[in-house]
GROMACS .gro file of C-alpha atoms in nm:
model
  512
    1UNK     CA    1   3.054   7.094  -6.314
    2UNK     CA    2   3.158   6.829  -6.126
    3UNK     CA    3   3.107   7.039  -5.865
    4UNK     CA    4   2.731   7.089  -5.917
    5UNK     CA    5   2.722   6.735  -5.910
    6UNK     CA    6   2.892   6.642  -5.610
    7UNK     CA    7   2.677   6.927  -5.439
    8UNK     CA    8   2.331   6.770  -5.423
    9UNK     CA    9   2.518   6.409  -5.328
   10UNK     CA   10   2.683   6.612  -5.035
   11UNK     CA   11   2.351   6.744  -4.925
   12UNK     CA   12   2.171   6.419  -4.927
   13UNK     CA   13   2.455   6.229  -4.743
   14UNK     CA   14   2.426   6.521  -4.487
   15UNK     CA   15   2.058   6.475  -4.471
   16UNK     CA   16   2.058   6.114  -4.398
   17UNK     CA   17   2.347   6.136  -4.159
   18UNK     CA   18   2.120   6.384  -3.949
   19UNK     CA   19   1.818   6.187  -3.960
   20UNK     CA   20   1.959   5.847  -3.838
   21UNK     CA   21   2.002   5.923  -3.496
   22UNK     CA   22   2.081   5.602  -3.275
   23UNK     CA   23   1.795   5.516  -3.103
   24UNK     CA   24   1.692   5.225  -2.848
   25UNK     CA   25   1.420   4.974  -3.031
   26UNK     CA   26   1.168   5.031  -2.749
   27UNK     CA   27   1.099   5.297  -2.426
   28UNK     CA   28   0.968   5.167  -2.180
   29UNK     CA   29   0.832   5.469  -1.947
   30UNK     CA   30   0.691   5.266  -1.603
   31UNK     CA   31   0.510   5.466  -1.286
   32UNK     CA   32   0.454   5.336  -0.972
   33UNK     CA   33   0.167   5.475  -0.822
   34UNK     CA   34   0.235   5.587  -0.462
   35UNK     CA   35   0.622   5.489  -0.446
   36UNK     CA   36   0.804   5.637  -0.202
   37UNK     CA   37   1.168   5.679  -0.327
   38UNK     CA   38   1.273   5.446   0.029
   39UNK     CA   39   1.084   5.165  -0.119
   40UNK     CA   40   1.374   5.113  -0.337
   41UNK     CA   41   1.577   5.004   0.001
   42UNK     CA   42   1.346   4.944   0.285
   43UNK     CA   43   1.281   4.585   0.098
   44UNK     CA   44   1.590   4.546  -0.143
   45UNK     CA   45   1.692   4.254   0.049
   46UNK     CA   46   1.397   4.053  -0.074
   47UNK     CA   47   1.387   4.194  -0.426
   48UNK     CA   48   1.460   3.940  -0.703
   49UNK     CA   49   1.802   3.997  -0.903
   50UNK     CA   50   1.592   4.099  -1.175
   51UNK     CA   51   1.364   4.362  -1.082
   52UNK     CA   52   1.439   4.671  -0.872
   53UNK     CA   53   1.827   4.554  -0.824
   54UNK     CA   54   1.880   4.542  -1.186
   55UNK     CA   55   1.775   4.861  -1.225
   56UNK     CA   56   2.003   4.955  -0.956
   57UNK     CA   57   2.274   4.764  -1.048
   58UNK     CA   58   2.292   4.816  -1.391
   59UNK     CA   59   2.132   5.154  -1.468
   60UNK     CA   60   2.154   5.498  -1.302
   61UNK     CA   61   1.932   5.642  -1.022
   62UNK     CA   62   1.872   6.047  -0.943
   63UNK     CA   63   1.868   5.951  -0.549
   64UNK     CA   64   1.689   6.316  -0.488
   65UNK     CA   65   1.441   6.354  -0.764
   66UNK     CA   66   1.133   6.588  -0.596
   67UNK     CA   67   0.853   6.656  -0.686
   68UNK     CA   68   0.842   7.101  -0.745
   69UNK     CA   69   0.495   7.166  -0.740
   70UNK     CA   70   0.128   7.094  -0.483
   71UNK     CA   71  -0.093   6.906  -0.466
   72UNK     CA   72   0.126   6.616  -0.495
   73UNK     CA   73  -0.151   6.338  -0.643
   74UNK     CA   74  -0.188   6.093  -0.866
   75UNK     CA   75  -0.297   6.265  -1.266
   76UNK     CA   76  -0.068   6.537  -1.151
   77UNK     CA   77   0.224   6.311  -1.121
   78UNK     CA   78   0.170   6.100  -1.431
   79UNK     CA   79   0.102   6.404  -1.624
   80UNK     CA   80   0.390   6.615  -1.519
   81UNK     CA   81   0.650   6.326  -1.552
   82UNK     CA   82   0.589   6.226  -1.907
   83UNK     CA   83   0.550   6.598  -2.035
   84UNK     CA   84   0.827   6.750  -1.786
   85UNK     CA   85   0.574   7.007  -1.724
   86UNK     CA   86   0.364   7.151  -1.371
   87UNK     CA   87  -0.064   7.171  -1.341
   88UNK     CA   88   0.016   7.565  -1.377
   89UNK     CA   89   0.114   7.503  -1.748
   90UNK     CA   90   0.017   7.134  -1.853
   91UNK     CA   91  -0.349   7.228  -1.691
   92UNK     CA   92  -0.377   6.887  -1.524
   93UNK     CA   93  -0.463   7.061  -1.158
   94UNK     CA   94  -0.586   6.738  -0.986
   95UNK     CA   95  -0.758   6.408  -1.010
   96UNK     CA   96  -1.032   6.667  -1.026
   97UNK     CA   97  -1.067   7.040  -1.060
   98UNK     CA   98  -1.256   7.320  -1.185
   99UNK     CA   99  -1.357   7.403  -1.536
  100UNK     CA  100  -1.524   7.642  -1.667
  101UNK     CA  101  -1.730   7.683  -1.326
  102UNK     CA  102  -1.763   7.321  -1.307
  103UNK     CA  103  -1.611   7.019  -1.078
  104UNK     CA  104  -1.472   6.790  -1.346
  105UNK     CA  105  -1.295   6.443  -1.362
  106UNK     CA  106  -0.931   6.501  -1.468
  107UNK     CA  107  -0.995   6.272  -1.822
  108UNK     CA  108  -1.352   6.253  -1.826
  109UNK     CA  109  -1.484   6.341  -2.191
  110UNK     CA  110  -1.867   6.289  -2.290
  111UNK     CA  111  -1.765   6.319  -2.610
  112UNK     CA  112  -1.637   6.021  -2.626
  113UNK     CA  113  -1.809   5.630  -2.577
  114UNK     CA  114  -1.666   5.309  -2.410
  115UNK     CA  115  -1.526   5.037  -2.622
  116UNK     CA  116  -1.491   4.729  -2.423
  117UNK     CA  117  -1.758   4.710  -2.178
  118UNK     CA  118  -2.094   4.882  -2.131
  119UNK     CA  119  -1.991   5.096  -1.860
  120UNK     CA  120  -1.918   5.504  -1.916
  121UNK     CA  121  -1.588   5.416  -1.755
  122UNK     CA  122  -1.435   5.426  -2.121
  123UNK     CA  123  -1.569   5.822  -2.150
  124UNK     CA  124  -1.225   5.913  -2.159
  125UNK     CA  125  -0.961   6.149  -2.382
  126UNK     CA  126  -0.651   6.340  -2.292
  127UNK     CA  127  -0.804   6.640  -2.410
  128UNK     CA  128  -0.776   6.842  -2.051
  129UNK     CA  129  -0.409   6.782  -2.096
  130UNK     CA  130  -0.262   7.092  -2.256
  131UNK     CA  131   0.078   6.994  -2.340
  132UNK     CA  132   0.270   6.696  -2.548
  133UNK     CA  133   0.422   6.429  -2.401
  134UNK     CA  134   0.758   6.255  -2.454
  135UNK     CA  135   0.552   5.993  -2.687
  136UNK     CA  136   0.408   6.297  -2.851
  137UNK     CA  137   0.741   6.417  -2.939
  138UNK     CA  138   0.847   6.084  -3.045
  139UNK     CA  139   0.552   6.025  -3.316
  140UNK     CA  140   0.632   6.346  -3.426
  141UNK     CA  141   1.008   6.353  -3.479
  142UNK     CA  142   0.957   5.992  -3.683
  143UNK     CA  143   0.702   6.135  -3.886
  144UNK     CA  144   0.450   5.945  -3.697
  145UNK     CA  145   0.588   5.593  -3.777
  146UNK     CA  146   0.644   5.496  -3.387
  147UNK     CA  147   0.359   5.351  -3.204
  148UNK     CA  148   0.290   5.472  -2.864
  149UNK     CA  149   0.040   5.271  -2.604
  150UNK     CA  150  -0.027   5.325  -2.275
  151UNK     CA  151  -0.151   5.051  -1.998
  152UNK     CA  152  -0.243   5.095  -1.653
  153UNK     CA  153  -0.497   4.980  -1.415
  154UNK     CA  154  -0.603   5.376  -1.386
  155UNK     CA  155  -0.761   5.559  -1.656
  156UNK     CA  156  -0.567   5.864  -1.649
  157UNK     CA  157  -0.261   5.660  -1.550
  158UNK     CA  158  -0.271   5.533  -1.900
  159UNK     CA  159  -0.422   5.826  -2.051
  160UNK     CA  160  -0.207   6.089  -1.917
  161UNK     CA  161   0.202   5.925  -1.995
  162UNK     CA  162   0.074   5.818  -2.356
  163UNK     CA  163   0.011   6.177  -2.492
  164UNK     CA  164  -0.245   6.329  -2.707
  165UNK     CA  165  -0.140   6.095  -3.015
  166UNK     CA  166  -0.098   5.760  -2.888
  167UNK     CA  167  -0.225   5.446  -3.091
  168UNK     CA  168  -0.393   5.319  -2.801
  169UNK     CA  169  -0.425   5.335  -2.423
  170UNK     CA  170  -0.586   5.099  -2.221
  171UNK     CA  171  -0.712   5.088  -1.865
  172UNK     CA  172  -0.920   4.825  -1.613
  173UNK     CA  173  -1.267   4.896  -1.567
  174UNK     CA  174  -1.346   4.834  -1.189
  175UNK     CA  175  -1.728   4.727  -1.288
  176UNK     CA  176  -1.700   4.513  -1.592
  177UNK     CA  177  -1.363   4.361  -1.469
  178UNK     CA  178  -1.216   4.377  -1.792
  179UNK     CA  179  -0.956   4.638  -2.013
  180UNK     CA  180  -1.109   4.869  -2.189
  181UNK     CA  181  -1.066   5.198  -2.383
  182UNK     CA  182  -1.238   5.481  -2.536
  183UNK     CA  183  -1.355   5.580  -2.904
  184UNK     CA  184  -1.089   5.860  -2.905
  185UNK     CA  185  -0.829   5.573  -3.025
  186UNK     CA  186  -1.051   5.330  -3.169
  187UNK     CA  187  -1.360   5.181  -3.227
  188UNK     CA  188  -1.349   4.852  -3.121
  189UNK     CA  189  -1.068   4.651  -2.888
  190UNK     CA  190  -0.828   4.422  -3.097
  191UNK     CA  191  -0.881   4.062  -3.077
  192UNK     CA  192  -0.576   3.988  -2.852
  193UNK     CA  193  -0.721   4.233  -2.559
  194UNK     CA  194  -1.046   4.086  -2.597
  195UNK     CA  195  -0.869   3.751  -2.564
  196UNK     CA  196  -0.704   3.851  -2.244
  197UNK     CA  197  -0.988   3.962  -2.106
  198UNK     CA  198  -1.135   3.613  -2.114
  199UNK     CA  199  -0.811   3.531  -1.961
  200UNK     CA  200  -0.882   3.788  -1.676
  201UNK     CA  201  -1.224   3.595  -1.619
  202UNK     CA  202  -1.014   3.266  -1.550
  203UNK     CA  203  -0.791   3.409  -1.339
  204UNK     CA  204  -1.043   3.596  -1.097
  205UNK     CA  205  -1.259   3.278  -1.069
  206UNK     CA  206  -0.971   3.128  -0.964
  207UNK     CA  207  -0.897   3.377  -0.737
  208UNK     CA  208  -1.258   3.364  -0.584
  209UNK     CA  209  -1.218   3.000  -0.492
  210UNK     CA  210  -0.870   3.043  -0.314
  211UNK     CA  211  -1.031   3.371  -0.090
  212UNK     CA  212  -1.392   3.237  -0.059
  213UNK     CA  213  -1.376   3.221   0.332
  214UNK     CA  214  -1.220   3.535   0.313
  215UNK     CA  215  -1.446   3.810   0.480
  216UNK     CA  216  -1.444   4.212   0.462
  217UNK     CA  217  -1.641   4.398   0.706
  218UNK     CA  218  -1.823   4.058   0.787
  219UNK     CA  219  -1.871   4.037   0.371
  220UNK     CA  220  -1.716   3.804   0.106
  221UNK     CA  221  -1.466   4.018  -0.058
  222UNK     CA  222  -1.582   4.191  -0.373
  223UNK     CA  223  -1.435   4.095  -0.663
  224UNK     CA  224  -1.269   4.449  -0.732
  225UNK     CA  225  -1.109   4.408  -0.430
  226UNK     CA  226  -0.976   4.104  -0.468
  227UNK     CA  227  -0.801   4.227  -0.816
  228UNK     CA  228  -0.682   4.524  -0.627
  229UNK     CA  229  -0.518   4.396  -0.266
  230UNK     CA  230  -0.397   4.096  -0.402
  231UNK     CA  231  -0.054   4.074  -0.674
  232UNK     CA  232  -0.333   4.007  -0.962
  233UNK     CA  233  -0.364   4.395  -1.000
  234UNK     CA  234  -0.021   4.428  -1.117
  235UNK     CA  235   0.009   4.095  -1.282
  236UNK     CA  236  -0.271   4.177  -1.492
  237UNK     CA  237  -0.124   4.493  -1.593
  238UNK     CA  238   0.237   4.397  -1.663
  239UNK     CA  239   0.069   4.125  -1.885
  240UNK     CA  240  -0.094   4.361  -2.055
  241UNK     CA  241   0.188   4.545  -2.116
  242UNK     CA  242   0.396   4.196  -2.253
  243UNK     CA  243   0.079   4.100  -2.501
  244UNK     CA  244   0.088   4.526  -2.599
  245UNK     CA  245   0.501   4.422  -2.688
  246UNK     CA  246   0.411   4.085  -2.889
  247UNK     CA  247   0.093   4.142  -3.096
  248UNK     CA  248   0.155   4.536  -3.162
  249UNK     CA  249   0.512   4.456  -3.243
  250UNK     CA  250   0.679   4.731  -3.045
  251UNK     CA  251   1.059   4.809  -3.077
  252UNK     CA  252   1.017   4.538  -3.389
  253UNK     CA  253   0.938   4.754  -3.691
  254UNK     CA  254   1.273   4.915  -3.730
  255UNK     CA  255   1.126   5.229  -3.584
  256UNK     CA  256   1.140   5.340  -3.194
  257UNK     CA  257   0.838   5.304  -3.000
  258UNK     CA  258   0.699   5.367  -2.684
  259UNK     CA  259   0.503   5.191  -2.416
  260UNK     CA  260   0.396   5.342  -2.094
  261UNK     CA  261   0.279   5.135  -1.808
  262UNK     CA  262   0.168   5.265  -1.463
  263UNK     CA  263   0.105   5.014  -1.159
  264UNK     CA  264  -0.198   5.162  -0.994
  265UNK     CA  265  -0.266   4.866  -0.731
  266UNK     CA  266   0.017   4.965  -0.498
  267UNK     CA  267  -0.139   5.313  -0.471
  268UNK     CA  268  -0.460   5.135  -0.393
  269UNK     CA  269  -0.315   4.932  -0.102
  270UNK     CA  270  -0.143   5.215   0.071
  271UNK     CA  271  -0.425   5.454   0.096
  272UNK     CA  272  -0.628   5.172   0.264
  273UNK     CA  273  -0.377   5.007   0.480
  274UNK     CA  274  -0.064   5.253   0.529
  275UNK     CA  275   0.310   5.236   0.471
  276UNK     CA  276   0.408   5.016   0.695
  277UNK     CA  277   0.121   4.711   0.638
  278UNK     CA  278   0.251   4.368   0.541
  279UNK     CA  279  -0.044   4.420   0.239
  280UNK     CA  280   0.220   4.710   0.140
  281UNK     CA  281   0.506   4.519   0.164
  282UNK     CA  282   0.350   4.210  -0.043
  283UNK     CA  283   0.271   4.425  -0.272
  284UNK     CA  284   0.658   4.570  -0.368
  285UNK     CA  285   0.792   4.224  -0.332
  286UNK     CA  286   0.531   4.063  -0.589
  287UNK     CA  287   0.584   4.388  -0.837
  288UNK     CA  288   0.923   4.332  -0.811
  289UNK     CA  289   0.849   4.009  -0.959
  290UNK     CA  290   0.645   4.137  -1.247
  291UNK     CA  291   0.929   4.340  -1.346
  292UNK     CA  292   1.209   4.075  -1.310
  293UNK     CA  293   0.958   3.850  -1.575
  294UNK     CA  294   0.925   4.169  -1.817
  295UNK     CA  295   1.314   4.317  -1.832
  296UNK     CA  296   1.374   3.898  -1.912
  297UNK     CA  297   1.088   3.902  -2.195
  298UNK     CA  298   1.267   4.205  -2.356
  299UNK     CA  299   1.593   4.063  -2.340
  300UNK     CA  300   1.497   3.790  -2.516
  301UNK     CA  301   1.273   3.963  -2.752
  302UNK     CA  302   1.439   4.286  -2.799
  303UNK     CA  303   1.789   4.181  -2.682
  304UNK     CA  304   1.997   4.317  -2.375
  305UNK     CA  305   2.090   4.691  -2.421
  306UNK     CA  306   1.839   4.702  -2.716
  307UNK     CA  307   1.595   4.909  -2.492
  308UNK     CA  308   1.545   5.209  -2.273
  309UNK     CA  309   1.344   5.202  -1.956
  310UNK     CA  310   1.261   5.411  -1.694
  311UNK     CA  311   1.113   5.403  -1.340
  312UNK     CA  312   0.933   5.663  -1.096
  313UNK     CA  313   0.666   5.777  -0.916
  314UNK     CA  314   0.342   6.015  -0.931
  315UNK     CA  315   0.422   6.078  -0.574
  316UNK     CA  316   0.498   5.920  -0.263
  317UNK     CA  317   0.296   5.892   0.097
  318UNK     CA  318   0.292   5.987   0.433
  319UNK     CA  319   0.315   5.754   0.753
  320UNK     CA  320   0.018   5.696   0.898
  321UNK     CA  321  -0.138   5.948   1.170
  322UNK     CA  322  -0.204   5.666   1.391
  323UNK     CA  323   0.137   5.511   1.324
  324UNK     CA  324   0.275   5.851   1.413
  325UNK     CA  325   0.106   5.938   1.710
  326UNK     CA  326   0.179   5.549   1.830
  327UNK     CA  327   0.579   5.638   1.808
  328UNK     CA  328   0.540   5.986   1.945
  329UNK     CA  329   0.571   6.205   1.621
  330UNK     CA  330   0.282   6.502   1.656
  331UNK     CA  331   0.037   6.404   1.357
  332UNK     CA  332  -0.292   6.512   1.350
  333UNK     CA  333  -0.635   6.521   1.059
  334UNK     CA  334  -0.738   6.781   0.904
  335UNK     CA  335  -1.119   6.697   0.867
  336UNK     CA  336  -1.242   6.784   0.552
  337UNK     CA  337  -1.618   6.840   0.555
  338UNK     CA  338  -1.569   6.983   0.964
  339UNK     CA  339  -1.360   7.267   0.793
  340UNK     CA  340  -1.568   7.332   0.507
  341UNK     CA  341  -1.897   7.379   0.735
  342UNK     CA  342  -1.694   7.606   0.972
  343UNK     CA  343  -1.542   7.793   0.723
  344UNK     CA  344  -1.862   7.901   0.560
  345UNK     CA  345  -2.010   7.961   0.883
  346UNK     CA  346  -1.769   8.189   0.963
  347UNK     CA  347  -1.782   8.381   0.624
  348UNK     CA  348  -2.137   8.435   0.672
  349UNK     CA  349  -2.142   8.528   1.038
  350UNK     CA  350  -1.868   8.797   0.952
  351UNK     CA  351  -2.048   8.947   0.598
  352UNK     CA  352  -2.439   8.857   0.743
  353UNK     CA  353  -2.498   8.647   0.453
  354UNK     CA  354  -2.682   8.328   0.431
  355UNK     CA  355  -2.477   8.277   0.070
  356UNK     CA  356  -2.230   7.985   0.103
  357UNK     CA  357  -1.930   8.196  -0.002
  358UNK     CA  358  -1.709   7.865  -0.069
  359UNK     CA  359  -1.768   7.569  -0.253
  360UNK     CA  360  -1.496   7.346  -0.122
  361UNK     CA  361  -1.161   7.245   0.002
  362UNK     CA  362  -1.017   7.083  -0.308
  363UNK     CA  363  -0.692   6.908  -0.274
  364UNK     CA  364  -0.560   7.179  -0.009
  365UNK     CA  365  -0.698   7.491  -0.175
  366UNK     CA  366  -1.051   7.647  -0.090
  367UNK     CA  367  -1.244   7.707  -0.403
  368UNK     CA  368  -1.462   8.059  -0.377
  369UNK     CA  369  -1.808   8.089  -0.500
  370UNK     CA  370  -1.727   8.373  -0.721
  371UNK     CA  371  -2.061   8.412  -0.828
  372UNK     CA  372  -2.244   8.395  -0.474
  373UNK     CA  373  -1.995   8.623  -0.391
  374UNK     CA  374  -2.115   8.880  -0.651
  375UNK     CA  375  -2.480   8.806  -0.570
  376UNK     CA  376  -2.422   8.971  -0.221
  377UNK     CA  377  -2.198   9.281  -0.347
  378UNK     CA  378  -1.927   9.186  -0.103
  379UNK     CA  379  -1.583   9.272  -0.219
  380UNK     CA  380  -1.391   8.949  -0.316
  381UNK     CA  381  -1.032   9.062  -0.161
  382UNK     CA  382  -1.260   9.107   0.181
  383UNK     CA  383  -1.380   8.763   0.162
  384UNK     CA  384  -1.038   8.637   0.087
  385UNK     CA  385  -0.884   8.757   0.347
  386UNK     CA  386  -1.126   8.690   0.621
  387UNK     CA  387  -1.076   8.296   0.477
  388UNK     CA  388  -0.702   8.305   0.504
  389UNK     CA  389  -0.706   8.461   0.859
  390UNK     CA  390  -0.939   8.212   0.985
  391UNK     CA  391  -0.757   7.929   0.860
  392UNK     CA  392  -0.466   8.087   0.994
  393UNK     CA  393  -0.598   8.011   1.322
  394UNK     CA  394  -0.695   7.615   1.277
  395UNK     CA  395  -0.497   7.404   1.482
  396UNK     CA  396  -0.355   7.189   1.191
  397UNK     CA  397  -0.268   7.461   0.979
  398UNK     CA  398   0.093   7.610   0.899
  399UNK     CA  399   0.050   7.851   0.645
  400UNK     CA  400  -0.266   7.989   0.483
  401UNK     CA  401  -0.240   8.215   0.143
  402UNK     CA  402  -0.439   8.372  -0.107
  403UNK     CA  403  -0.271   8.259  -0.459
  404UNK     CA  404  -0.357   8.585  -0.645
  405UNK     CA  405  -0.112   8.754  -0.364
  406UNK     CA  406   0.125   8.485  -0.332
  407UNK     CA  407   0.402   8.731  -0.347
  408UNK     CA  408   0.316   8.893  -0.054
  409UNK     CA  409   0.283   8.559   0.157
  410UNK     CA  410   0.555   8.534   0.448
  411UNK     CA  411   0.640   8.204   0.330
  412UNK     CA  412   0.967   7.963   0.272
  413UNK     CA  413   1.074   8.010  -0.124
  414UNK     CA  414   1.020   7.621  -0.131
  415UNK     CA  415   0.708   7.600  -0.043
  416UNK     CA  416   0.575   7.930  -0.232
  417UNK     CA  417   0.776   7.788  -0.568
  418UNK     CA  418   0.570   7.471  -0.529
  419UNK     CA  419   0.218   7.633  -0.464
  420UNK     CA  420   0.261   7.863  -0.812
  421UNK     CA  421   0.383   7.561  -1.009
  422UNK     CA  422   0.100   7.364  -0.889
  423UNK     CA  423  -0.156   7.699  -0.945
  424UNK     CA  424  -0.335   7.652  -1.227
  425UNK     CA  425  -0.545   8.012  -1.249
  426UNK     CA  426  -0.849   7.867  -1.433
  427UNK     CA  427  -0.871   7.524  -1.292
  428UNK     CA  428  -0.715   7.549  -0.933
  429UNK     CA  429  -0.899   7.656  -0.582
  430UNK     CA  430  -0.816   8.054  -0.459
  431UNK     CA  431  -0.675   8.022  -0.123
  432UNK     CA  432  -0.373   7.767  -0.081
  433UNK     CA  433  -0.354   7.601   0.274
  434UNK     CA  434  -0.024   7.450   0.414
  435UNK     CA  435  -0.047   7.174   0.710
  436UNK     CA  436   0.210   7.095   0.950
  437UNK     CA  437   0.416   6.824   0.890
  438UNK     CA  438   0.267   6.513   0.911
  439UNK     CA  439  -0.084   6.617   0.940
  440UNK     CA  440  -0.314   6.562   0.590
  441UNK     CA  441  -0.692   6.527   0.472
  442UNK     CA  442  -0.894   6.314   0.677
  443UNK     CA  443  -1.301   6.281   0.581
  444UNK     CA  444  -1.498   6.073   0.866
  445UNK     CA  445  -1.229   5.914   1.087
  446UNK     CA  446  -0.834   5.838   1.127
  447UNK     CA  447  -0.740   5.449   0.984
  448UNK     CA  448  -0.491   5.298   0.948
  449UNK     CA  449  -0.453   5.369   0.565
  450UNK     CA  450  -0.253   5.739   0.463
  451UNK     CA  451  -0.301   5.950   0.194
  452UNK     CA  452  -0.043   6.209  -0.009
  453UNK     CA  453  -0.083   6.565  -0.150
  454UNK     CA  454   0.149   6.784   0.011
  455UNK     CA  455   0.504   6.930  -0.018
  456UNK     CA  456   0.640   6.756   0.262
  457UNK     CA  457   0.957   6.485   0.143
  458UNK     CA  458   0.759   6.169   0.198
  459UNK     CA  459   0.533   6.305  -0.068
  460UNK     CA  460   0.763   6.431  -0.299
  461UNK     CA  461   1.054   6.250  -0.310
  462UNK     CA  462   1.016   5.954  -0.576
  463UNK     CA  463   1.243   5.744  -0.765
  464UNK     CA  464   1.386   5.800  -1.049
  465UNK     CA  465   1.627   5.560  -1.218
  466UNK     CA  466   1.689   5.457  -1.592
  467UNK     CA  467   1.864   5.128  -1.711
  468UNK     CA  468   1.953   4.982  -2.061
  469UNK     CA  469   2.024   5.119  -2.399
  470UNK     CA  470   2.269   5.460  -2.355
  471UNK     CA  471   2.210   5.491  -1.996
  472UNK     CA  472   2.566   5.440  -1.795
  473UNK     CA  473   2.585   5.257  -1.443
  474UNK     CA  474   2.577   5.514  -1.169
  475UNK     CA  475   2.414   5.728  -0.900
  476UNK     CA  476   2.382   6.136  -0.828
  477UNK     CA  477   2.248   6.305  -0.543
  478UNK     CA  478   2.196   6.615  -0.676
  479UNK     CA  479   1.882   6.780  -0.669
  480UNK     CA  480   1.659   6.707  -0.989
  481UNK     CA  481   1.272   6.735  -1.045
  482UNK     CA  482   1.004   6.538  -1.175
  483UNK     CA  483   0.929   6.777  -1.446
  484UNK     CA  484   1.336   6.696  -1.555
  485UNK     CA  485   1.225   6.334  -1.630
  486UNK     CA  486   1.065   6.394  -1.965
  487UNK     CA  487   1.382   6.637  -2.106
  488UNK     CA  488   1.633   6.364  -1.990
  489UNK     CA  489   1.442   6.098  -2.181
  490UNK     CA  490   1.440   6.303  -2.462
  491UNK     CA  491   1.771   6.404  -2.470
  492UNK     CA  492   1.900   6.020  -2.479
  493UNK     CA  493   1.658   6.001  -2.782
  494UNK     CA  494   1.756   6.282  -2.933
  495UNK     CA  495   1.420   6.447  -2.997
  496UNK     CA  496   1.257   6.763  -2.895
  497UNK     CA  497   1.124   6.782  -2.549
  498UNK     CA  498   0.716   6.836  -2.541
  499UNK     CA  499   0.618   7.162  -2.596
  500UNK     CA  500   0.521   7.233  -2.237
  501UNK     CA  501   0.825   7.132  -2.062
  502UNK     CA  502   1.043   7.348  -1.821
  503UNK     CA  503   1.273   7.100  -1.690
  504UNK     CA  504   1.629   7.027  -1.789
  505UNK     CA  505   1.804   6.693  -1.869
  506UNK     CA  506   1.995   6.544  -1.598
  507UNK     CA  507   2.337   6.570  -1.718
  508UNK     CA  508   2.500   6.283  -1.534
  509UNK     CA  509   2.242   6.058  -1.710
  510UNK     CA  510   2.298   6.233  -2.078
  511UNK     CA  511   2.652   6.315  -2.094
  512UNK     CA  512   2.878   6.091  -2.185
   0.00000   0.00000   0.00000
């Protein structure tokens, strides 16, 4: 009889032991938009002790973290880092991509309405993301007791990292100049967000006065550019993060919570001014101060070692064409409008038709107009072959291949793998273009700014640093990928990896 009484008790003890896994109070996932890996060290001597230097000094850095797909751009990077997946699986094939034959914005959702302003900039949701995130898995693992919140200047950078089940995602409305959200998450903004938006109005008023004599193309600087190109943009993002922790009691409720924060203004500045401009330099010095304040706040609120932070980037950036040319590095632009025009004219001449057989060049892929091709009666494979042959003759193109016949392409294995990982058959273009190193897409003219999107190290070598709860100090030069970030964090949390994850935990971080 005693044996039968003891057995259920032992079973209950085992169950409690199995469910009471040690976890941090809070997980903070930080993405810095367009942060090249080498920015960790280029400005190292000017960083404070409490920001990037603290992460490197106390945490673990994966020095050779690479993006394993193309194109290397914002929406994809944020989705991939927090899902452990790639576009071919998670479905976010670009900032814009093809869906049901239409060119769509990655997180636009007209079924939802804006909350917090009168603009349409809140008609957003994560529904185009086909897989789960770290936050989704954390909520499931804790029977939906965890809170997950996403914050960013950009909508897509708040929405995709936090996931489908997130309690809230907030982003900055560039027209209304305030943080907003979507009816996907809630019907009205919390009082603390409304209050902070009023504070932003005061900060912007002060900033206007400080910059009243500054001109941009002969005109006063616009309000949105004042926010984007000064430290204010990253400051209000970091402030929103602190306010979310404070007001939503993140990490203070007896359950592990998660906050995703993406700093977007580094990307906006980089695009305009380039990788070596003083404004880019200034952005990182000021961002470092914001990170230092955030970590200090977390120390006081939750306790040192009680929270887990990981930092990465959605992509890097090329050194500018003008800078390269000045320093004798072969470099030039691939002019999108010109190349689209020349390509369609070539197809029309070749096949004797007035139809435009390609819709656009999108993220270094040619998008075929399948309906137009069908109307002409031309065999589609002949059109594909003609496009490949023509683009191979263009002076800035290194390789060009049909994604439906990629196995036949004579290209390096690394590029082939990245192209396959980045190709979503329902949403991507049809013909992949690979440019020569230090060449990238331009639209009207080459300026001092830069961009990203290619397979090369400058676009694909990103930081991956962890510190805090459960992380030993150290570094590794072993190659890992952006798709390894989510499974590494999930392994530390003892939860399942996201359901589209193709990556593996970085064992140098998890095995100790």
